[in-house]
Coordinates of C-alpha atoms and ligand atoms in Angstrom, one line a residue:
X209 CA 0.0 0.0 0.0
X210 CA 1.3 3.4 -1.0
X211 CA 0.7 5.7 2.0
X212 CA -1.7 8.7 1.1
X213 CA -0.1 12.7 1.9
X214 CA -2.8 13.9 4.4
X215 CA -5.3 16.3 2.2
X216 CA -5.6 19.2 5.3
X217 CA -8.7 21.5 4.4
X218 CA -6.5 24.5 4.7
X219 CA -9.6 26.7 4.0
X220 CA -11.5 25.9 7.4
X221 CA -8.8 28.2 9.4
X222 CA -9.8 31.3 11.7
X223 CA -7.9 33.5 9.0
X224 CA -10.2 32.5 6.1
X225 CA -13.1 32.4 8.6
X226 CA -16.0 35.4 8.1
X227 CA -17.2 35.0 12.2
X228 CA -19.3 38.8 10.9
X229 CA -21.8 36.0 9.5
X230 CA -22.0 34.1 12.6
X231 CA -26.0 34.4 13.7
X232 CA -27.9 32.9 16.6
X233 CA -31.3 32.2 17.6
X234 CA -32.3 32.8 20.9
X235 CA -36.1 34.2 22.7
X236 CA -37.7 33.9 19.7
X237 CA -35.7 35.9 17.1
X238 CA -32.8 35.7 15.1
X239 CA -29.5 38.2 16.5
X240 CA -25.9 38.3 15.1
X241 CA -24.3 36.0 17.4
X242 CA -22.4 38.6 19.3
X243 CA -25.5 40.3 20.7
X244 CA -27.5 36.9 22.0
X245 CA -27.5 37.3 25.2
X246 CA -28.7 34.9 28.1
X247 CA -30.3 35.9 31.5
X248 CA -28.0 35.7 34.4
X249 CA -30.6 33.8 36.7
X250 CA -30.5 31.2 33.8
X251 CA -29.7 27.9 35.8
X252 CA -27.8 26.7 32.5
X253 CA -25.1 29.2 33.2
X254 CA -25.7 29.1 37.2
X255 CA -25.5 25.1 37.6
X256 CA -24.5 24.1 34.4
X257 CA -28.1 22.6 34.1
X258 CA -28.2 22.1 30.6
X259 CA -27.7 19.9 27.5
X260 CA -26.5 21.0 24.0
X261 CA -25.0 20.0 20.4
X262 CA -22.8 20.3 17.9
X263 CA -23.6 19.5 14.1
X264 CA -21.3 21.1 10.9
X265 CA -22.7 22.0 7.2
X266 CA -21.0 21.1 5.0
X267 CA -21.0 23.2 1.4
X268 CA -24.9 23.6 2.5
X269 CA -25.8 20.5 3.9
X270 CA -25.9 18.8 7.2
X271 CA -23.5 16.0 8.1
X272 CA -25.5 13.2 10.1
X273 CA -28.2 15.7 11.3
X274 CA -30.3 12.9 12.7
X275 CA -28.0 11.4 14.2
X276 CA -27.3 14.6 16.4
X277 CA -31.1 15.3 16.9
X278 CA -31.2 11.6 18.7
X279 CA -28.2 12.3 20.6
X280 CA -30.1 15.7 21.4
X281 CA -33.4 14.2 22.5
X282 CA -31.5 11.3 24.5
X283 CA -29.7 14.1 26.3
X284 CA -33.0 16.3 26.8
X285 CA -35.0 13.6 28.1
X286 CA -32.3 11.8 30.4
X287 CA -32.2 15.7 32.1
X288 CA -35.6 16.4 32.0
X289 CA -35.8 19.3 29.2
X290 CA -38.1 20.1 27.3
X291 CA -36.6 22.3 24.3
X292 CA -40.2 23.4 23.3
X293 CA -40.4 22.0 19.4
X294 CA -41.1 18.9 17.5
X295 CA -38.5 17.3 15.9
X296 CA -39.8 18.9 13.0
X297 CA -39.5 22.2 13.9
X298 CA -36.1 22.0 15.2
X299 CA -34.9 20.9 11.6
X300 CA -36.3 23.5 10.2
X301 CA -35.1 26.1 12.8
X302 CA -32.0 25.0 12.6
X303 CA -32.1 24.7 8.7
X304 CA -33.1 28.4 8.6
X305 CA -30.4 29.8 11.1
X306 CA -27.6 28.1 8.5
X307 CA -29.5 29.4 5.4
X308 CA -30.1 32.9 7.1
X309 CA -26.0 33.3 8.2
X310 CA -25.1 32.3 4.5
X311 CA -22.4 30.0 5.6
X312 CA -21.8 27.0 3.8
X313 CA -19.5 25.3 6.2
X314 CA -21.0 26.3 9.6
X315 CA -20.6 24.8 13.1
X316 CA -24.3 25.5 14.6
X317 CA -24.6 24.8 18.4
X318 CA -27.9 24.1 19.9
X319 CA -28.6 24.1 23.3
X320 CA -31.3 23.4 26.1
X321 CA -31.6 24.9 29.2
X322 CA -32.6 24.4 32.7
X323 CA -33.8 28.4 32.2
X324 CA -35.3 30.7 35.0
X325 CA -37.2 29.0 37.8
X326 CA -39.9 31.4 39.3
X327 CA -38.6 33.5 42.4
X328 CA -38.0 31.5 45.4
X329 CA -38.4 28.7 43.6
X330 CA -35.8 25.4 43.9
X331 CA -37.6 22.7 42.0
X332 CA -35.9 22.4 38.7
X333 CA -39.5 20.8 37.3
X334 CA -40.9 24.5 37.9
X335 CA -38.2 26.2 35.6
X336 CA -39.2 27.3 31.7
X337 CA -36.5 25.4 29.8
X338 CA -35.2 27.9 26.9
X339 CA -33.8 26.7 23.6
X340 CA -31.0 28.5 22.0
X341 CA -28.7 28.0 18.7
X342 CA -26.2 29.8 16.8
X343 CA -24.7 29.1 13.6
X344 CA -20.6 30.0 13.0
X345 CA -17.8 29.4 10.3
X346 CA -16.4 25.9 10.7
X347 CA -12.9 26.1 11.5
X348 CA -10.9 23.3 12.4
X349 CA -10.6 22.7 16.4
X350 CA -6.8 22.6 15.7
X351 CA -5.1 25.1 12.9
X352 CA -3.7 23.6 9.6
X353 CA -0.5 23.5 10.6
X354 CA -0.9 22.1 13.5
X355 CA -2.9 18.8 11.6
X356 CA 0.5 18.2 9.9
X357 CA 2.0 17.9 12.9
X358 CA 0.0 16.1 15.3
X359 CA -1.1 17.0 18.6
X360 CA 1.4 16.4 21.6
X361 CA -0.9 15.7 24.6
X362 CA -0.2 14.8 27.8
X363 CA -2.7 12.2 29.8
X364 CA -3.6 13.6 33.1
X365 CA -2.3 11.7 36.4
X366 CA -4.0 14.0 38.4
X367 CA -7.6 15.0 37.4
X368 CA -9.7 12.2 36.5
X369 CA -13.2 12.2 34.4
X370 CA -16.4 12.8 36.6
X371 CA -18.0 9.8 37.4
X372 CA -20.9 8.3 35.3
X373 CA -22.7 7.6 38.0
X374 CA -22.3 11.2 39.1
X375 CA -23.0 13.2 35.1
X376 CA -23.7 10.9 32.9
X377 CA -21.3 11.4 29.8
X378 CA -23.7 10.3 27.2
X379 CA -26.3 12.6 27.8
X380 CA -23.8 15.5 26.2
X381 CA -23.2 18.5 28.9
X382 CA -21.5 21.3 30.0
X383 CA -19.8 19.7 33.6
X384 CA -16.3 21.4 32.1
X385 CA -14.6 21.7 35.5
X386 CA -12.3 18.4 35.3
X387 CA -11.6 19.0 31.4
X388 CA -11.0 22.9 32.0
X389 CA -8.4 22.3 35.2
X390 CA -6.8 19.6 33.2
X391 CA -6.3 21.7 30.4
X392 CA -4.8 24.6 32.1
X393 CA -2.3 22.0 33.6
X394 CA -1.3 20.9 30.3
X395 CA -1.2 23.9 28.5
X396 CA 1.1 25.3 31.2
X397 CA 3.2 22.0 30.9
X398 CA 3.4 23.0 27.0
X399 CA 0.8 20.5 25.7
X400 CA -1.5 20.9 23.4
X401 CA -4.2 19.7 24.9
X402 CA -5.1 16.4 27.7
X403 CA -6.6 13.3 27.9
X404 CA -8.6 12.0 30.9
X405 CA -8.7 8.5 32.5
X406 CA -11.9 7.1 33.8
X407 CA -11.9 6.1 37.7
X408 CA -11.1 2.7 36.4
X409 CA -7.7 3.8 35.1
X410 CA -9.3 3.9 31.5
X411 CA -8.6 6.1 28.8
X412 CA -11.7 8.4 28.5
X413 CA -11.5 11.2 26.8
X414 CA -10.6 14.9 26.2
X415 CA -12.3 18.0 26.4
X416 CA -14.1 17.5 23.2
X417 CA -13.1 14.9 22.1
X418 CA -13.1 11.2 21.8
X419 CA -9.9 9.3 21.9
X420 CA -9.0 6.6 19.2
X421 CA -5.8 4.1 19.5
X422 CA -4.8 2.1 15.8
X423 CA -2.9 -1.1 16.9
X424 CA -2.2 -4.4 14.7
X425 CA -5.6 -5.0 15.3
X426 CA -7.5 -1.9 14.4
X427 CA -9.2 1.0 15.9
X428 CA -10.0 0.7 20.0
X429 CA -11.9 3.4 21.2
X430 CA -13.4 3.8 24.9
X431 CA -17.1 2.0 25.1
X432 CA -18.3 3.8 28.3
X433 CA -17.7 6.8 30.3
X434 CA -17.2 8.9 27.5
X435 CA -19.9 10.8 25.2
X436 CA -21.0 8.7 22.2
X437 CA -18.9 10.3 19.6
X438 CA -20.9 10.8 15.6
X439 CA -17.2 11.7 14.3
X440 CA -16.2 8.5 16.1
X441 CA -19.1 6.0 14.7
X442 CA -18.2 8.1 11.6
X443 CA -14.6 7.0 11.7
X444 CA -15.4 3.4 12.6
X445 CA -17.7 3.3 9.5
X446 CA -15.2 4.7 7.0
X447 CA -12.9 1.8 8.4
X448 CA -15.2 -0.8 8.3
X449 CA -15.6 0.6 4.8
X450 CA -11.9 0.4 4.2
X451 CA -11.1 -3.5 5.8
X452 CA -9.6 -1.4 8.6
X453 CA -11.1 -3.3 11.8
X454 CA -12.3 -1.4 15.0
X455 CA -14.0 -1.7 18.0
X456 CA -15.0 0.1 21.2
X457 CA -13.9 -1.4 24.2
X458 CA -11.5 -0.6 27.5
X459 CA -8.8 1.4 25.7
X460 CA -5.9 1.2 28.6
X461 CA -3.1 4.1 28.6
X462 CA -0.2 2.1 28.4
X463 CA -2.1 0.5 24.9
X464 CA -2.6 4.1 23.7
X465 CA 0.9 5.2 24.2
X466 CA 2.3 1.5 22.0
X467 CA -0.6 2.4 19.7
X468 CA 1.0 2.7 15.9
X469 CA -1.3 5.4 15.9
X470 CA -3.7 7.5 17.4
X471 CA -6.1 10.6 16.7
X472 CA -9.0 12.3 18.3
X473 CA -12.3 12.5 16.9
X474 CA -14.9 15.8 17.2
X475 CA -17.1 17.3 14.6
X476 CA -14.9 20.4 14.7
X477 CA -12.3 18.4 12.7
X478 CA -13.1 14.4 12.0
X479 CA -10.3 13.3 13.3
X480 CA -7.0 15.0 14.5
X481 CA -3.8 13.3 14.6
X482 CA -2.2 12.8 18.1
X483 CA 1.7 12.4 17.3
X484 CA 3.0 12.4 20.8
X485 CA 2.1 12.0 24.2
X486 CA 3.9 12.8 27.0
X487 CA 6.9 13.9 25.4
X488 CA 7.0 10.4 23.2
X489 CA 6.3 9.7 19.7
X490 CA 3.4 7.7 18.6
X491 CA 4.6 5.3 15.8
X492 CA 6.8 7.6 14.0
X493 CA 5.8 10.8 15.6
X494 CA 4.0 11.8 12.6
X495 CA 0.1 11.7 11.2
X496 CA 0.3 7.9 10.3
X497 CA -1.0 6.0 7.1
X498 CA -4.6 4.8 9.0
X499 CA -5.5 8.4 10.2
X500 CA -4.6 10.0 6.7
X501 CA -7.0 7.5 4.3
X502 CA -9.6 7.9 7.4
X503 CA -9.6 11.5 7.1
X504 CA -9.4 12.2 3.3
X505 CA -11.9 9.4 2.6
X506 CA -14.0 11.3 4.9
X507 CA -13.6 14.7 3.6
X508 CA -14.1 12.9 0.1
X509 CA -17.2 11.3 1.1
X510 CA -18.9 14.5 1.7
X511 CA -17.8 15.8 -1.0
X512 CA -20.0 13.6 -2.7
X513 CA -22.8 14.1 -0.3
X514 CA -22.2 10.9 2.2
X515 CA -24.8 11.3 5.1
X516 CA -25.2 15.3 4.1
X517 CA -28.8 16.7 4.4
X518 CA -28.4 19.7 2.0
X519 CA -30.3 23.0 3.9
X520 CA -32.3 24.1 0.9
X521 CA -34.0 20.8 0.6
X522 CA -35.4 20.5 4.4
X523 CA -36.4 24.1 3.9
X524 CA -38.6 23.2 0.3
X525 CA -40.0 20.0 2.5
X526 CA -40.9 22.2 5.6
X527 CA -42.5 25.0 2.8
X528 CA -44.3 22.0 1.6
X529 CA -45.6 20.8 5.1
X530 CA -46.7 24.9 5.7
X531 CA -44.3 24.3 9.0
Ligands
LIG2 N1 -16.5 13.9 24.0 C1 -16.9 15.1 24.5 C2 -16.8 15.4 26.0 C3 -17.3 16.1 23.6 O1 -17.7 17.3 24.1 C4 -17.4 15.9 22.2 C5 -17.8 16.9 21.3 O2 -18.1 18.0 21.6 C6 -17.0 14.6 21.8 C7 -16.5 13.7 22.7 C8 -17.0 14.3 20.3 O3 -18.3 14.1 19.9 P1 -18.7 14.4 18.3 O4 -17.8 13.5 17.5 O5 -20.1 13.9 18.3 O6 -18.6 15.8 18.1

């Protein structure tokens, strides 16, 4: 096998990036993103009582939109919120937010909160939940150059990942504090970014981002304790695709650091190449051969429309249903 060279979409950096486009929807009206504003008492930002997610366009269509609306109502309805609109209507408020900003590679955020309970209130039940979403240029969660590269990360021997039994991971949430401390650690240690273990001395992931090893025997990624990564599943597919074997199971440290390879997985990029942790070289120290035809076979899959949804078409199909 001849290796691939790693096709980086050098156009999805902050530089090329328009962010004047970027446009959110919040209380019932569409606001450039940089005036939406959210109330103070909001327990979303108070508690971090809240649930949200993350889909990308891609040249005007969604990638895996459903898939993210299931992982969105899972979330909702393991936290008890109520986003206020059918499935149906979400689409095609969502749809309308991307078509309204003009971007055709957007990152659009949706979220659900706990919202304002009335005063003196401390039952969550009594709160009205509010919806929110914005829609912003997709840039990759890394820059260019830095895909070339690799990311050096560090895995954390101090700050473990919450409990499950404490936040559950899959329902997709904002409880930051263990990824956020970690991360200040790292960067301070001069690390790109960290990895967290589970309590069982697991690898479980980063802040995110799922965490992928490429042995002899395929892809190993974390089965529990760890959000159910699309750009994962995605990844997983496109090797199943390419005779590449992978599975999810207990992905120990000391596998990930012999790993031939390993890369991180997030809809803000597919996958990233990790090139080094703690200090030492995956494989070669260099984006490897498996990572490379998993990325540009997934960049070249859109291309050609693989799980995209394009935005004018649920907009005609809502026009048509009068919603
Ligand atoms: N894990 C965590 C904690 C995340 O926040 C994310 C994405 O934001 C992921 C994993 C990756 O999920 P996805 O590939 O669906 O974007």
């Amino acid at each position: 096998m001849i290796d691939e060279i790693l096709e980086v979409p050098d156009h999805l950096s902050v530089a090329r990036a328009d962010f004047s486009r970027a446009l959110a929807w919040i209380d019932g009206g569409f606001v450039p993103l940089a005036e939406a504003r959210i109330p103070v008492r909001d327990l979303g930002l108070m508690y971090a009582d809240m649930t949200y997610d993350v889909v990308h366009t891609w040249r005007g269509g969604f990638f895996r939109l459903d898939d993210h609306l299931d992982r969105f109502e899972t979330s909702c309805a393991g936290l008890r919120l109520d986003p206020g609109f059918t499935r149906a209507e979400l689409t095609t408020l969502l749809a309308t937010l991307v078509d309204r900003s003009g971007l055709a590679d957007a990152l659009v955020y949706f979220a659900c909160t706990r919202g304002t309970a009335p005063p003196g209130s401390r039952d969550p039940r009594l709160a009205s939940n509010r919806f929110f979403a914005y829609a912003q240029p997709l840039v990759l969660r890394g820059q260019p150059e830095e895909m070339r590269r690799g990311l050096h990360a560090t895995i954390s021997t101090t700050i473990r990942r919450i409990p499950e039994t404490s936040v559950n991971p899959v329902w997709k949430n904002t409880h930051w504090g263990d990824f956020t401390r970690a991360l200040l650690l790292a960067k301070d240690d001069g690390f790109d970014t960290v990895i967290l273990l589970d309590h069982g001395g697991g690898v479980a992931e980063g802040p995110g981002f799922n965490v992928v090893a490429v042995t002899r025997e395929g892809l190993l990624a974390a089965d529990s304790g760890v959000l159910e990564g699309i750009s994962c599943r995605t990844m997983m597919e496109i090797a199943g695709e390419l005779g590449i074997p992978g599975r999810y199971g207990r992905l120990a440290p000391d596998v990930l650091r012999a790993a031939d390879e390993a890369f991180i997985t997030s809809t803000s990029c597919g996958l990233f190449p990790v090139t080094r942790v703690d200090g030492v070289p995956i494989g070669p120290g260099r984006p490897g051969p498996v990572a490379t035809r998993l990325l540009n076979t997934y960049y070249r899959r859109k291309n050609d429309g693989w799980n995209i949804t394009p935005v004018a078409r649920l907009l005609a199909s809502a026009a048509g249903r009068g919603t």
